[in-house]
Amino acid sequence: MFLFLQPPLTRSHRTVRRGIVRRYEVDMVIVPATTGQMGVLPGHVATIAEFKPGVLSVHEGSETTKYFVSSGFVFIHANSFADIITVKAVPLDRINANLVQKRLVDFTQKLS
Amino acid sequence: MAMAALRREGRRLAPLISPRTITAVRSSPLYPTLEDEGPLGVRHISTQVVRNRMKSVKNIQKITKAMKMVAASKLRAIQTKTENSRGLWQPFTALLGDLPSADVKKNVVVTISSDKGLCGGINSTSVKISKGLHKLNSGPEKETKYVILGEKAKAQLVRDSKKDIELIITELQKNPLNYTQVSVLADEILKNVEYDALRIVFNKFQSVVSFVPTVSTVLSTEIVEREAESGGKLVDLDSYEVEGGETKGEILQNLAEFQFSCTMFNAVLENACSEQGARMSAMDSSSRNAGDMLDRLTLTYNRTRQASITTELIEIISGASALEG
């Protein structure tokens, strides 16, 4: 969604793990905040939000890229810039669902 | 040729003429005399001392050259990680600002240094700056504590500031540096040390030959609010809505902790890079010095050798002419 008369949302995404810094101009970002899924659009009010591990989706025109992110923070500034800082961000297509299930079972066993 | 022939003659006659026993007292290897004893008791100047020195200087040169290459490869490995981690603390600084001039009661100086030596002067500069910060921030109500990372800073700071040291952490680089390790460390520091402002002292890696000592300041939430209200350079946090959690204070506390661990991660990486770069240049100048020393010693060696040959020749010729004339 492109709001007229507002600059498009510029989003810079920084992660600790692979240390990627990417700046995009996007239309919308959906962030897994601790209070639930939060949609960030251009012109969003300035906010600091913490997020829990979840799926981050970036909408650019008709394309959507999804990432799995571990916890972190998102700062939304008044000039439609958003900074997303996480420890880990993995594009969803690199995640192998079976491996994840197996690991989940392993670790739950180790915990209990 | 004549000398060799004369030597053989000498050896043939030695048991008849030599006044000393064959088992003459030899000088001990620890204190080599400058005079060698040849057959017939002929003494010529020994080049042994110079030769020993040349051997050891050559070995040193080889070792320092190897150390330089090792440091260069380690630097390459860690440099990409460091450059990537620089993006981490930038949003925090953009939001919360880096205010080294904040006047607070409880300062904590986190000094980052290396465990191994032979890396030039970077550890001394870090310690000097930490001590400077300590002096700057001590007063009637203010106090400064140290948290030390690395053996080198520990050795220097334990001497005169022992009572101000809160935590000492060494052997950081046993495993390759990663964020999990640093976040555990940051957690330890935050739990055990009371702080209003954390000042991280490290050497920022600008290029292979340039390392700038830097101080990153992380302020606790109360101080941030105080500074923002007093209309300082910090942006007003109130203009930001804070989502989630029970209270705004809790989120901001998490934010400060995350900021500290990100800044620490970057600082530790930068310092490691600077350490390898400084070691490279120190070992490079060391091998160059060893090369110069070797050149000088070679000249001395050749001069000594030629002088001893000349002396022998003179003795033989004057001896021969004395026999004739």
Tab-separated table of C-alpha atoms in Angstrom:
chain	number	residue	atom	x	y	z
A	1	MET	CA	0.000	0.000	0.000
A	2	PHE	CA	1.506	3.239	-1.060
A	3	LEU	CA	0.306	6.315	0.735
A	4	PHE	CA	0.278	9.335	-1.464
A	5	LEU	CA	2.181	12.406	-0.310
A	6	GLN	CA	4.189	10.372	2.134
A	7	PRO	CA	7.683	9.119	1.414
A	8	PRO	CA	7.847	5.354	1.094
A	9	LEU	CA	8.916	3.552	4.223
A	10	THR	CA	12.657	3.115	4.306
A	11	ARG	CA	13.594	0.156	6.318
A	12	SER	CA	17.074	-0.758	7.416
A	13	HIS	CA	17.561	-4.195	8.759
A	14	ARG	CA	20.511	-5.140	10.859
A	15	THR	CA	21.287	-8.495	12.314
A	16	VAL	CA	23.941	-9.591	14.699
A	17	ARG	CA	24.587	-13.067	13.421
A	18	ARG	CA	25.477	-12.456	9.847
A	19	GLY	CA	25.825	-8.754	10.376
A	20	ILE	CA	23.818	-7.831	7.352
A	21	VAL	CA	22.826	-4.279	6.912
A	22	ARG	CA	20.231	-3.802	4.263
A	23	ARG	CA	18.373	-0.706	3.405
A	24	TYR	CA	15.167	-1.072	1.527
A	25	GLU	CA	12.441	1.118	0.380
A	26	VAL	CA	9.345	-0.883	0.992
A	27	ASP	CA	5.654	-0.493	1.220
A	28	MET	CA	4.928	-2.372	4.380
A	29	VAL	CA	6.567	-4.527	7.001
A	30	ILE	CA	4.815	-6.899	9.378
A	31	VAL	CA	6.705	-7.332	12.608
A	32	PRO	CA	6.064	-10.006	15.262
A	33	ALA	CA	5.914	-7.657	18.242
A	34	THR	CA	5.396	-8.934	21.742
A	35	THR	CA	1.867	-7.594	21.600
A	36	GLY	CA	1.114	-9.397	18.365
A	37	GLN	CA	1.667	-8.876	14.682
A	38	MET	CA	2.280	-5.239	13.973
A	39	GLY	CA	1.987	-3.769	10.531
A	40	VAL	CA	4.266	-0.866	9.843
A	41	LEU	CA	3.320	1.493	7.049
A	42	PRO	CA	4.694	4.810	5.936
A	43	GLY	CA	3.564	7.501	8.269
A	44	HIS	CA	3.449	5.212	11.268
A	45	VAL	CA	3.780	7.013	14.545
A	46	ALA	CA	7.252	6.940	16.073
A	47	THR	CA	7.532	3.756	18.107
A	48	ILE	CA	9.979	1.555	19.901
A	49	ALA	CA	8.844	-2.037	20.022
A	50	GLU	CA	10.376	-5.216	21.208
A	51	PHE	CA	9.696	-8.367	19.312
A	52	LYS	CA	9.569	-12.018	20.092
A	53	PRO	CA	10.806	-14.718	17.729
A	54	GLY	CA	8.555	-14.943	14.732
A	55	VAL	CA	8.091	-14.242	11.086
A	56	LEU	CA	8.910	-10.877	9.625
A	57	SER	CA	7.413	-10.162	6.246
A	58	VAL	CA	8.478	-7.404	3.944
A	59	HIS	CA	6.036	-6.250	1.272
A	60	GLU	CA	7.445	-4.480	-1.717
A	61	GLY	CA	4.836	-3.800	-4.361
A	62	SER	CA	3.449	-7.217	-5.068
A	63	GLU	CA	6.429	-9.152	-3.711
A	64	THR	CA	6.638	-10.464	-0.195
A	65	THR	CA	9.825	-11.707	1.408
A	66	LYS	CA	9.553	-13.538	4.686
A	67	TYR	CA	12.254	-13.950	7.281
A	68	PHE	CA	12.357	-15.809	10.515
A	69	VAL	CA	13.756	-13.490	13.170
A	70	SER	CA	14.833	-14.117	16.711
A	71	SER	CA	14.102	-11.447	19.242
A	72	GLY	CA	15.144	-7.859	18.805
A	73	PHE	CA	13.882	-4.341	18.594
A	74	VAL	CA	12.319	-2.170	15.976
A	75	PHE	CA	12.566	1.600	16.035
A	76	ILE	CA	10.149	3.496	13.877
A	77	HIS	CA	11.158	7.076	13.419
A	78	ALA	CA	8.923	9.952	12.583
A	79	ASN	CA	10.363	10.354	9.096
A	80	SER	CA	9.141	6.922	7.971
A	81	PHE	CA	12.452	5.262	8.623
A	82	ALA	CA	12.373	1.984	10.494
A	83	ASP	CA	15.340	0.223	12.007
A	84	ILE	CA	14.983	-3.454	12.725
A	85	ILE	CA	17.705	-4.954	14.862
A	86	THR	CA	17.724	-8.668	15.556
A	87	VAL	CA	20.149	-11.291	16.642
A	88	LYS	CA	19.307	-13.651	13.820
A	89	ALA	CA	17.345	-13.335	10.614
A	90	VAL	CA	16.971	-16.219	8.202
A	91	PRO	CA	14.995	-16.108	4.957
A	92	LEU	CA	12.225	-18.663	5.243
A	93	ASP	CA	13.218	-20.606	2.188
A	94	ARG	CA	16.468	-21.565	3.834
A	95	ILE	CA	14.739	-23.277	6.702
A	96	ASN	CA	14.176	-27.005	6.434
A	97	ALA	CA	10.903	-27.851	8.201
A	98	ASN	CA	11.774	-31.472	9.010
A	99	LEU	CA	15.105	-30.553	10.510
A	100	VAL	CA	13.428	-27.945	12.660
A	101	GLN	CA	10.865	-30.437	13.955
A	102	LYS	CA	13.548	-32.950	14.781
A	103	ARG	CA	15.666	-30.376	16.600
A	104	LEU	CA	12.630	-29.146	18.497
A	105	VAL	CA	11.963	-32.673	19.783
A	106	ASP	CA	15.623	-33.108	20.717
A	107	PHE	CA	15.818	-29.889	22.678
A	108	THR	CA	12.517	-30.385	24.458
A	109	GLN	CA	13.826	-33.723	25.613
A	110	LYS	CA	17.050	-32.166	26.804
A	111	LEU	CA	15.187	-29.525	28.743
A	112	SER	CA	12.913	-31.889	30.620
B	1	MET	CA	97.804	-22.314	0.198
B	2	ALA	CA	101.019	-21.467	1.923
B	3	MET	CA	99.167	-21.195	5.156
B	4	ALA	CA	97.662	-24.661	4.821
B	5	ALA	CA	101.078	-26.150	4.093
B	6	LEU	CA	102.595	-24.379	7.062
B	7	ARG	CA	99.723	-25.597	9.222
B	8	ARG	CA	100.376	-29.190	8.252
B	9	GLU	CA	104.052	-28.720	9.118
B	10	GLY	CA	103.038	-27.275	12.419
B	11	ARG	CA	100.829	-30.221	13.221
B	12	ARG	CA	103.612	-32.649	12.411
B	13	LEU	CA	105.943	-30.909	14.794
B	14	ALA	CA	103.379	-30.129	17.470
B	15	PRO	CA	103.850	-33.111	19.827
B	16	LEU	CA	107.612	-32.388	19.923
B	17	ILE	CA	107.515	-28.673	20.460
B	18	SER	CA	104.251	-27.908	22.195
B	19	PRO	CA	104.948	-27.006	25.812
B	20	ARG	CA	101.401	-27.553	26.925
B	21	THR	CA	99.549	-30.804	27.320
B	22	ILE	CA	96.957	-31.764	24.749
B	23	THR	CA	94.213	-31.502	27.290
B	24	ALA	CA	94.601	-27.796	27.732
B	25	VAL	CA	91.977	-25.988	29.684
B	26	ARG	CA	89.279	-25.025	27.300
B	27	SER	CA	87.243	-21.964	27.983
B	28	SER	CA	83.734	-22.800	29.019
B	29	PRO	CA	81.080	-22.460	26.339
B	30	LEU	CA	79.316	-19.817	28.372
B	31	TYR	CA	82.169	-17.409	28.258
B	32	PRO	CA	83.875	-17.818	24.900
B	33	THR	CA	87.176	-16.018	24.781
B	34	LEU	CA	87.979	-13.896	21.846
B	35	GLU	CA	91.115	-15.880	21.229
B	36	ASP	CA	91.222	-19.304	19.721
B	37	GLU	CA	94.092	-21.654	20.325
B	38	GLY	CA	95.517	-23.218	17.203
B	39	PRO	CA	98.416	-25.661	16.814
B	40	LEU	CA	101.802	-24.454	18.091
B	41	GLY	CA	99.946	-22.221	20.507
B	42	VAL	CA	99.184	-19.782	17.709
B	43	ARG	CA	96.411	-17.520	18.788
B	44	HIS	CA	94.046	-15.960	16.309
B	45	ILE	CA	91.002	-13.834	16.777
B	46	SER	CA	87.858	-15.906	17.072
B	47	THR	CA	84.807	-15.233	14.995
B	48	GLN	CA	82.757	-17.579	17.158
B	49	VAL	CA	81.021	-14.866	19.146
B	50	VAL	CA	79.938	-12.971	16.101
B	51	ARG	CA	78.825	-16.126	14.394
B	52	ASN	CA	76.646	-17.104	17.343
B	53	ARG	CA	75.012	-13.711	17.386
B	54	MET	CA	74.341	-13.872	13.686
B	55	LYS	CA	72.670	-17.250	14.048
B	56	SER	CA	70.373	-16.076	16.813
B	57	VAL	CA	69.473	-12.840	15.026
B	58	LYS	CA	68.631	-14.793	11.890
B	59	ASN	CA	66.347	-17.070	13.892
B	60	ILE	CA	64.609	-14.099	15.420
B	61	GLN	CA	64.058	-12.657	11.985
B	62	LYS	CA	62.457	-15.884	10.789
B	63	ILE	CA	60.204	-16.088	13.815
B	64	THR	CA	58.999	-12.512	13.577
B	65	LYS	CA	58.321	-12.892	9.858
B	66	ALA	CA	56.209	-15.957	10.562
B	67	MET	CA	54.329	-14.175	13.336
B	68	LYS	CA	53.551	-11.332	10.969
B	69	MET	CA	52.022	-13.701	8.434
B	70	VAL	CA	49.971	-15.453	11.079
B	71	ALA	CA	48.661	-12.112	12.293
B	72	ALA	CA	47.825	-11.092	8.722
B	73	SER	CA	45.734	-14.204	8.127
B	74	LYS	CA	43.925	-13.842	11.453
B	75	LEU	CA	43.208	-10.237	10.611
B	76	ARG	CA	41.636	-11.134	7.302
B	77	ALA	CA	39.372	-13.653	8.983
B	78	ILE	CA	38.110	-11.253	11.599
B	79	GLN	CA	37.892	-8.111	9.520
B	80	THR	CA	34.713	-8.973	7.629
B	81	LYS	CA	32.956	-9.842	10.882
B	82	THR	CA	33.947	-6.508	12.367
B	83	GLU	CA	32.743	-4.486	9.416
B	84	ASN	CA	29.439	-6.278	9.505
B	85	SER	CA	29.013	-5.665	13.196
B	86	ARG	CA	29.410	-1.926	12.775
B	87	GLY	CA	25.873	-1.632	11.550
B	88	LEU	CA	24.618	-2.975	14.857
B	89	TRP	CA	25.109	-0.101	17.173
B	90	GLN	CA	24.308	2.645	14.686
B	91	PRO	CA	20.525	2.631	15.166
B	92	PHE	CA	21.001	2.760	18.913
B	93	THR	CA	23.266	5.724	18.659
B	94	ALA	CA	20.888	7.362	16.222
B	95	LEU	CA	18.079	6.948	18.709
B	96	LEU	CA	19.691	7.290	22.079
B	97	GLY	CA	22.853	9.161	21.253
B	98	ASP	CA	26.359	8.647	22.501
B	99	LEU	CA	26.992	11.170	25.203
B	100	PRO	CA	30.438	10.863	26.700
B	101	SER	CA	29.978	14.071	28.616
B	102	ALA	CA	27.096	12.777	30.684
B	103	ASP	CA	27.720	13.555	34.314
B	104	VAL	CA	26.763	10.576	36.419
B	105	LYS	CA	27.390	9.220	39.878
B	106	LYS	CA	28.289	5.648	39.102
B	107	ASN	CA	30.644	5.175	36.206
B	108	VAL	CA	31.860	1.849	35.013
B	109	VAL	CA	34.832	1.749	32.668
B	110	VAL	CA	35.021	-1.428	30.604
B	111	THR	CA	38.579	-1.753	29.340
B	112	ILE	CA	39.083	-4.133	26.458
B	113	SER	CA	42.601	-5.398	25.837
B	114	SER	CA	44.376	-8.419	24.452
B	115	ASP	CA	45.584	-11.514	26.237
B	116	LYS	CA	48.802	-11.945	24.299
B	117	GLY	CA	51.575	-9.430	23.973
B	118	LEU	CA	53.915	-8.388	21.175
B	119	CYS	CA	51.213	-6.193	19.702
B	120	GLY	CA	52.695	-2.744	19.929
B	121	GLY	CA	51.256	-0.029	22.129
B	122	ILE	CA	47.510	-0.551	21.839
B	123	ASN	CA	47.008	-1.991	25.306
B	124	SER	CA	48.960	0.798	26.940
B	125	THR	CA	46.848	3.424	25.182
B	126	SER	CA	43.636	1.732	26.314
B	127	VAL	CA	44.843	1.640	29.892
B	128	LYS	CA	45.982	5.244	29.731
B	129	ILE	CA	42.554	6.336	28.547
B	130	SER	CA	40.802	4.252	31.182
B	131	LYS	CA	42.904	5.842	33.881
B	132	GLY	CA	42.166	9.248	32.396
B	133	LEU	CA	38.441	8.549	32.482
B	134	HIS	CA	38.741	7.410	36.048
B	135	LYS	CA	40.425	10.638	37.040
B	136	LEU	CA	37.952	12.719	35.097
B	137	ASN	CA	35.006	11.096	36.762
B	138	SER	CA	36.100	10.985	40.357
B	139	GLY	CA	34.854	13.555	42.696
B	140	PRO	CA	33.032	13.910	46.000
B	141	GLU	CA	29.936	11.968	45.044
B	142	LYS	CA	31.073	10.213	41.947
B	143	GLU	CA	32.870	6.934	41.704
B	144	THR	CA	34.365	4.914	38.895
B	145	LYS	CA	34.804	1.176	38.757
B	146	TYR	CA	36.730	-0.955	36.284
B	147	VAL	CA	35.694	-4.061	34.410
B	148	ILE	CA	38.708	-5.540	32.711
B	149	LEU	CA	38.738	-7.795	29.671
B	150	GLY	CA	42.126	-9.243	28.786
B	151	GLU	CA	45.363	-10.059	30.559
B	152	LYS	CA	47.356	-7.063	29.448
B	153	ALA	CA	45.083	-4.444	30.954
B	154	LYS	CA	44.739	-6.562	34.068
B	155	ALA	CA	48.508	-6.564	34.572
B	156	GLN	CA	48.694	-2.801	34.269
B	157	LEU	CA	45.605	-1.841	36.249
B	158	VAL	CA	46.000	-4.281	39.110
B	159	ARG	CA	49.150	-2.494	40.141
B	160	ASP	CA	47.619	0.770	41.239
B	161	SER	CA	43.846	0.522	41.037
B	162	LYS	CA	43.212	-2.834	42.649
B	163	LYS	CA	40.383	-1.680	44.874
B	164	ASP	CA	38.423	-0.192	41.978
B	165	ILE	CA	38.284	-3.339	39.900
B	166	GLU	CA	34.944	-5.085	39.876
B	167	LEU	CA	35.366	-7.846	37.347
B	168	ILE	CA	38.242	-9.370	35.427
B	169	ILE	CA	37.639	-11.545	32.391
B	170	THR	CA	40.442	-13.222	30.440
B	171	GLU	CA	40.872	-15.781	27.662
B	172	LEU	CA	38.186	-14.234	25.580
B	173	GLN	CA	39.613	-15.358	22.256
B	174	LYS	CA	39.995	-19.020	23.049
B	175	ASN	CA	36.989	-19.728	20.825
B	176	PRO	CA	36.238	-17.570	17.807
B	177	LEU	CA	34.305	-14.506	18.875
B	178	ASN	CA	30.568	-14.704	18.509
B	179	TYR	CA	27.566	-12.838	19.752
B	180	THR	CA	26.352	-15.469	22.213
B	181	GLN	CA	29.601	-15.362	24.136
B	182	VAL	CA	29.591	-11.587	24.290
B	183	SER	CA	25.961	-11.401	25.321
B	184	VAL	CA	26.631	-13.770	28.231
B	185	LEU	CA	29.528	-11.538	29.209
B	186	ALA	CA	27.386	-8.422	28.968
B	187	ASP	CA	24.791	-10.123	31.101
B	188	GLU	CA	27.374	-10.883	33.787
B	189	ILE	CA	28.533	-7.300	33.837
B	190	LEU	CA	25.048	-5.867	33.987
B	191	LYS	CA	24.069	-8.196	36.797
B	192	ASN	CA	27.061	-7.689	39.015
B	193	VAL	CA	27.911	-4.065	38.589
B	194	GLU	CA	25.763	-1.096	39.490
B	195	TYR	CA	26.017	1.561	36.876
B	196	ASP	CA	24.626	4.811	35.628
B	197	ALA	CA	26.929	4.977	32.667
B	198	LEU	CA	29.050	2.329	31.033
B	199	ARG	CA	32.061	3.522	29.127
B	200	ILE	CA	33.656	0.954	26.861
B	201	VAL	CA	37.291	1.690	26.026
B	202	PHE	CA	38.677	-0.088	22.987
B	203	ASN	CA	40.786	0.463	19.870
B	204	LYS	CA	38.730	1.057	16.787
B	205	PHE	CA	40.112	-0.510	13.661
B	206	GLN	CA	40.338	2.075	10.912
B	207	SER	CA	42.940	0.465	8.703
B	208	VAL	CA	45.805	-1.970	8.943
B	209	VAL	CA	48.120	0.745	10.194
B	210	SER	CA	45.711	2.968	12.083
B	211	PHE	CA	43.931	2.118	15.336
B	212	VAL	CA	42.089	4.844	17.159
B	213	PRO	CA	41.363	4.517	20.875
B	214	THR	CA	37.631	5.057	21.296
B	215	VAL	CA	35.148	5.346	24.121
B	216	SER	CA	31.541	4.252	23.612
B	217	THR	CA	29.105	5.378	26.240
B	218	VAL	CA	25.977	3.450	27.132
B	219	LEU	CA	23.730	5.205	29.587
B	220	SER	CA	21.193	3.635	31.845
B	221	THR	CA	17.553	4.467	31.256
B	222	GLU	CA	17.166	6.925	34.089
B	223	ILE	CA	20.105	8.954	32.879
B	224	VAL	CA	18.794	8.911	29.323
B	225	GLU	CA	15.503	10.352	30.482
B	226	ARG	CA	17.236	12.899	32.628
B	227	GLU	CA	19.406	14.049	29.752
B	228	ALA	CA	16.508	14.120	27.326
B	229	GLU	CA	14.430	16.237	29.679
B	230	SER	CA	17.176	18.697	30.330
B	231	GLY	CA	17.086	19.436	26.648
B	232	GLY	CA	20.494	18.124	25.878
B	233	LYS	CA	21.491	16.585	22.606
B	234	LEU	CA	19.429	13.456	23.101
B	235	VAL	CA	16.208	13.083	21.268
B	236	ASP	CA	13.143	13.033	23.441
B	237	LEU	CA	12.216	9.464	24.128
B	238	ASP	CA	8.698	10.513	24.996
B	239	SER	CA	7.969	11.264	21.388
B	240	TYR	CA	8.220	7.544	20.779
B	241	GLU	CA	5.370	5.295	21.719
B	242	VAL	CA	6.517	2.166	23.344
B	243	GLU	CA	4.682	-0.977	22.443
B	244	GLY	CA	4.372	-4.090	24.422
B	245	GLY	CA	5.365	-5.163	27.873
B	246	GLU	CA	3.915	-3.997	31.093
B	247	THR	CA	5.554	-0.652	31.461
B	248	LYS	CA	7.580	1.633	29.315
B	249	GLY	CA	10.416	1.375	31.801
B	250	GLU	CA	10.720	-2.345	31.298
B	251	ILE	CA	11.059	-2.062	27.545
B	252	LEU	CA	13.592	0.708	27.863
B	253	GLN	CA	15.565	-1.387	30.303
B	254	ASN	CA	15.649	-4.223	27.765
B	255	LEU	CA	16.662	-1.724	25.163
B	256	ALA	CA	19.583	-0.472	27.222
B	257	GLU	CA	20.779	-4.012	27.834
B	258	PHE	CA	20.526	-4.912	24.173
B	259	GLN	CA	22.366	-1.743	23.286
B	260	PHE	CA	25.135	-2.624	25.704
B	261	SER	CA	25.574	-6.115	24.327
B	262	CYS	CA	25.609	-4.897	20.713
B	263	THR	CA	28.149	-2.201	21.511
B	264	MET	CA	30.270	-4.700	23.418
B	265	PHE	CA	30.188	-7.125	20.511
B	266	ASN	CA	31.392	-4.483	18.132
B	267	ALA	CA	34.019	-3.240	20.590
B	268	VAL	CA	35.453	-6.692	21.199
B	269	LEU	CA	35.685	-7.402	17.469
B	270	GLU	CA	37.273	-4.048	16.704
B	271	ASN	CA	39.820	-4.535	19.434
B	272	ALA	CA	40.689	-7.999	18.163
B	273	CYS	CA	41.224	-6.566	14.669
B	274	SER	CA	43.377	-3.771	16.039
B	275	GLU	CA	45.397	-6.278	18.008
B	276	GLN	CA	46.183	-8.338	14.912
B	277	GLY	CA	46.981	-5.249	12.876
B	278	ALA	CA	49.266	-3.854	15.565
B	279	ARG	CA	50.972	-7.194	15.875
B	280	MET	CA	51.540	-7.249	12.128
B	281	SER	CA	53.242	-3.882	12.132
B	282	ALA	CA	55.240	-4.636	15.295
B	283	MET	CA	56.541	-7.909	13.871
B	284	ASP	CA	57.257	-6.240	10.555
B	285	SER	CA	59.437	-3.564	12.115
B	286	SER	CA	61.052	-6.211	14.296
B	287	SER	CA	62.077	-8.337	11.311
B	288	ARG	CA	63.336	-5.259	9.536
B	289	ASN	CA	65.463	-4.351	12.567
B	290	ALA	CA	66.764	-7.903	12.731
B	291	GLY	CA	67.724	-7.653	9.063
B	292	ASP	CA	69.626	-4.415	9.701
B	293	MET	CA	71.373	-5.953	12.680
B	294	LEU	CA	72.314	-8.971	10.592
B	295	ASP	CA	73.872	-6.713	7.938
B	296	ARG	CA	75.958	-4.918	10.538
B	297	LEU	CA	77.039	-8.183	12.135
B	298	THR	CA	78.021	-9.621	8.751
B	299	LEU	CA	80.279	-6.649	8.139
B	300	THR	CA	81.858	-7.083	11.566
B	301	TYR	CA	82.280	-10.805	10.940
B	302	ASN	CA	83.995	-10.279	7.625
B	303	ARG	CA	86.261	-7.630	9.047
B	304	THR	CA	87.222	-9.875	11.960
B	305	ARG	CA	87.843	-12.805	9.671
B	306	GLN	CA	89.999	-10.791	7.297
B	307	ALA	CA	91.942	-9.268	10.177
B	308	SER	CA	92.727	-12.677	11.610
B	309	ILE	CA	93.893	-13.966	8.217
B	310	THR	CA	96.077	-10.892	7.779
B	311	THR	CA	97.551	-11.334	11.236
B	312	GLU	CA	98.391	-14.963	10.553
B	313	LEU	CA	100.013	-14.069	7.255
B	314	ILE	CA	102.090	-11.357	8.894
B	315	GLU	CA	103.274	-13.720	11.612
B	316	ILE	CA	104.171	-16.431	9.137
B	317	ILE	CA	105.989	-14.085	6.797
B	318	SER	CA	107.907	-12.361	9.544
B	319	GLY	CA	108.743	-15.747	11.023
B	320	ALA	CA	109.948	-16.967	7.621
B	321	SER	CA	112.001	-13.851	7.003
B	322	ALA	CA	113.487	-14.109	10.488
B	323	LEU	CA	114.595	-17.659	9.689
B	324	GLU	CA	116.162	-16.597	6.416
B	325	GLY	CA	117.703	-13.336	7.361
